[in-house]
Amino acid sequence: MTSLPRNFSGLVVASLFLASTVLAASAKAAGSVAADAHTQAKLEASLAARQDALVKKAAKVSAKARARAESQIEASASRVDQCVVKDGEAVVAGRLAGEVGIDADALMAQQNELGCDWGDLMIAHSLQSNAKTDLEATQLVQIHEAGCSWADVAAGLGIELNSAVRGLASEAKVASGLVHGDGRMSVMTGAGTRAGVGLGTGVKVGGTSAGVGAGAGVGVKIGK
């Protein structure tokens, strides 16, 4: 009969300890994954609710006005995307970074993580910087990619559509290198904006003196 090693009991105890440690680690990892999944589900549900609220508010603006604005907003986004093809991402990121107020590398990382077009990222930052909202620009991109038009996002945030169209056209020119940025996003007006409904008499708009609300958003900038 073969005798057992003197340290046999010790080996058994060590093996059982190792097995229990592995099982505990696996259970902890599984619990962490489940918790992360639950958190992600809550975030997605919350964002979906915010999207529904934007769409409902936007519906108060005529469908015709929203469709017209969407066409013009898409044209601004397309201009930015075409410039990316021509000049490269780094150049466009550098132009927009000064307007957004973050480092160009950080902006490129943001775009890469979202996987969105540069035109959409420009729009999201422009709208977010003007609106009185706790939604981040990245969340606005996600809402748009979930099926909400940019016109609906703008109207839902309380931004006057003509003002949004003009402001985005202005920022598209900065991204394209047609005009120099000044470190601030173009002003947009409306009940839900930081600027409010009107800019007041005597405000310089596009190089001319404008009255209340006249051409609001053209060439005017808002501080961050």
C-alpha positions as MATLAB code, in Angstrom:
seq = 'MTSLPRNFSGLVVASLFLASTVLAASAKAAGSVAADAHTQAKLEASLAARQDALVKKAAKVSAKARARAESQIEASASRVDQCVVKDGEAVVAGRLAGEVGIDADALMAQQNELGCDWGDLMIAHSLQSNAKTDLEATQLVQIHEAGCSWADVAAGLGIELNSAVRGLASEAKVASGLVHGDGRMSVMTGAGTRAGVGLGTGVKVGGTSAGVGAGAGVGVKIGK';
ca = [
       0.000    0.000    0.000;
       1.393    3.406   -1.073;
       1.778    5.826    1.805;
       0.546    9.418    1.522;
       3.019   12.297    1.586;
       3.575   13.775    5.021;
       2.265   17.141    3.809;
      -0.809   15.675    2.129;
      -3.289   17.347    4.474;
      -1.550   20.655    3.967;
      -1.807   20.289    0.193;
      -5.517   19.543    0.462;
      -6.097   22.606    2.613;
      -4.115   24.790    0.215;
      -6.046   23.454   -2.782;
      -9.376   24.078   -1.082;
      -8.298   27.593   -0.130;
      -7.215   28.332   -3.699;
     -10.485   26.976   -5.074;
     -12.541   29.046   -2.646;
     -10.502   32.153   -3.523;
     -11.086   31.614   -7.229;
     -14.815   31.077   -6.667;
     -15.050   34.208   -4.523;
     -13.235   36.269   -7.162;
     -15.506   34.894   -9.879;
     -18.607   35.683   -7.847;
     -17.334   39.208   -7.167;
     -16.590   39.749  -10.861;
     -20.024   38.453  -11.836;
     -21.635   40.746   -9.291;
     -19.655   43.704  -10.628;
     -20.726   42.940  -14.197;
     -24.357   42.658  -13.111;
     -24.120   45.956  -11.221;
     -22.530   47.671  -14.217;
     -25.234   46.312  -16.503;
     -27.934   47.541  -14.120;
     -26.351   50.985  -13.930;
     -26.048   51.154  -17.712;
     -29.693   50.149  -18.116;
     -30.764   52.919  -15.714;
     -28.683   55.476  -17.610;
     -30.151   54.405  -20.931;
     -33.681   54.555  -19.547;
     -33.030   58.022  -18.137;
     -31.633   59.257  -21.449;
     -34.588   57.766  -23.327;
     -36.942   59.647  -21.012;
     -35.068   62.893  -21.666;
     -35.304   62.223  -25.400;
     -39.066   61.713  -25.150;
     -39.375   65.000  -23.275;
     -37.394   66.830  -25.982;
     -39.527   65.346  -28.747;
     -42.769   66.316  -26.988;
     -41.593   69.886  -26.493;
     -40.329   70.097  -30.072;
     -43.731   68.993  -31.356;
     -45.077   72.378  -30.293;
     -43.102   73.861  -33.210;
     -44.635   73.256  -36.632;
     -43.432   70.204  -38.532;
     -42.765   72.387  -41.561;
     -40.468   74.703  -39.590;
     -38.611   71.756  -38.088;
     -38.155   70.076  -41.458;
     -36.842   73.288  -43.008;
     -34.428   73.832  -40.117;
     -33.245   70.225  -40.223;
     -32.312   70.560  -43.883;
     -30.214   73.645  -43.130;
     -28.629   72.102  -40.045;
     -27.669   69.006  -42.028;
     -26.030   71.272  -44.611;
     -23.837   72.782  -41.867;
     -22.930   69.333  -40.575;
     -22.084   68.191  -44.097;
     -19.791   71.198  -44.568;
     -17.823   70.194  -41.467;
     -17.613   66.543  -42.527;
     -16.380   67.498  -45.992;
     -13.714   69.668  -44.408;
     -12.539   66.689  -42.331;
     -11.989   64.745  -45.551;
     -10.103   67.658  -47.095;
      -8.074   68.995  -44.153;
      -7.990   66.051  -41.745;
      -9.460   65.425  -38.302;
      -6.615   67.048  -36.379;
      -7.013   70.350  -38.212;
     -10.787   70.481  -37.763;
     -10.464   69.423  -34.113;
      -8.004   72.246  -33.552;
     -10.384   74.803  -35.020;
     -13.350   73.579  -32.977;
     -11.450   72.999  -29.737;
     -10.915   76.705  -29.203;
     -14.634   77.351  -29.625;
     -15.691   74.468  -27.397;
     -13.112   75.265  -24.738;
     -11.363   71.894  -24.473;
      -8.064   70.505  -25.723;
      -8.018   69.307  -29.357;
      -6.773   65.864  -28.310;
      -9.612   65.580  -25.799;
     -12.111   66.548  -28.481;
     -10.682   63.936  -30.849;
     -10.891   61.316  -28.088;
     -14.515   62.290  -27.491;
     -15.352   61.911  -31.173;
     -13.551   58.588  -31.332;
     -15.399   57.230  -28.300;
     -18.778   58.315  -29.648;
     -17.998   57.170  -33.188;
     -20.016   60.082  -34.547;
     -19.396   62.450  -37.453;
     -17.550   65.679  -36.695;
     -20.495   67.712  -37.956;
     -22.742   66.103  -35.356;
     -20.221   66.732  -32.584;
     -19.985   70.400  -33.589;
     -23.772   70.703  -33.485;
     -24.026   68.994  -30.098;
     -21.454   71.273  -28.478;
     -23.016   74.370  -30.037;
     -26.497   73.524  -28.792;
     -25.300   72.406  -25.363;
     -23.261   75.558  -24.785;
     -26.295   77.724  -25.500;
     -29.062   75.786  -23.781;
     -29.929   75.922  -20.103;
     -29.665   72.149  -19.723;
     -27.797   69.610  -17.632;
     -27.442   67.329  -20.637;
     -23.890   66.947  -21.907;
     -22.919   67.358  -25.561;
     -22.103   63.649  -25.685;
     -25.615   62.830  -24.497;
     -27.111   65.065  -27.181;
     -25.148   63.084  -29.770;
     -26.558   59.850  -28.329;
     -30.087   61.242  -28.419;
     -29.607   62.282  -32.050;
     -28.206   58.885  -33.002;
     -31.211   57.255  -31.319;
     -33.408   58.883  -33.960;
     -34.092   62.427  -32.777;
     -33.422   65.051  -35.466;
     -31.176   67.972  -34.612;
     -34.067   70.344  -35.258;
     -36.112   68.447  -32.660;
     -33.201   68.521  -30.215;
     -32.807   72.286  -30.663;
     -36.534   72.992  -30.389;
     -36.824   70.624  -27.450;
     -34.091   72.532  -25.647;
     -36.021   75.758  -26.189;
     -33.706   77.176  -28.857;
     -35.372   79.229  -31.570;
     -34.810   77.308  -34.806;
     -33.781   80.203  -37.051;
     -31.255   81.236  -34.424;
     -29.943   77.664  -34.186;
     -29.568   77.431  -37.960;
     -27.612   80.686  -38.105;
     -25.410   79.864  -35.153;
     -24.545   76.432  -36.525;
     -23.793   77.870  -39.961;
     -21.394   80.279  -38.250;
     -19.606   77.496  -36.356;
     -19.417   75.375  -39.517;
     -17.484   78.215  -41.142;
     -15.054   78.216  -38.221;
     -14.579   74.449  -38.489;
     -14.021   74.799  -42.225;
     -11.409   77.506  -41.761;
     -13.442   80.119  -43.626;
     -13.461   82.415  -40.599;
     -11.315   82.553  -37.475;
     -12.862   81.441  -34.223;
     -12.771   83.706  -31.184;
     -12.956   81.115  -28.443;
     -16.710   81.293  -27.900;
     -19.656   79.511  -29.466;
     -22.116   81.480  -31.596;
     -25.071   82.819  -29.671;
     -28.462   81.207  -30.088;
     -31.593   82.702  -28.620;
     -34.854   81.296  -27.365;
     -36.776   80.676  -24.148;
     -34.472   77.820  -23.178;
     -31.158   79.545  -23.859;
     -28.645   81.323  -21.683;
     -29.012   84.428  -23.859;
     -32.795   84.474  -23.561;
     -35.378   85.448  -26.152;
     -33.847   88.715  -27.336;
     -30.359   90.200  -27.414;
     -31.520   93.770  -27.035;
     -31.286   96.930  -29.103;
     -27.944   97.960  -30.555;
     -26.283   94.538  -30.425;
     -23.756   94.088  -33.217;
     -24.873   91.237  -35.440;
     -22.800   90.319  -38.475;
     -21.181   93.739  -38.509;
     -24.445   95.707  -38.491;
     -26.480   97.186  -35.693;
     -29.538   95.071  -35.034;
     -32.688   95.695  -33.128;
     -34.323   93.288  -30.729;
     -34.222   89.773  -32.151;
     -33.165   90.877  -35.633;
     -30.802   88.310  -37.076;
     -29.998   87.064  -33.584;
     -27.205   84.526  -33.619;
     -25.305   85.750  -36.677;
     -21.706   86.427  -35.806;
     -22.497   86.934  -32.140;
     -20.733   84.836  -29.528;
     -21.633   83.686  -26.056;
     -19.149   83.069  -23.274;
     -18.773   79.640  -21.716;
];
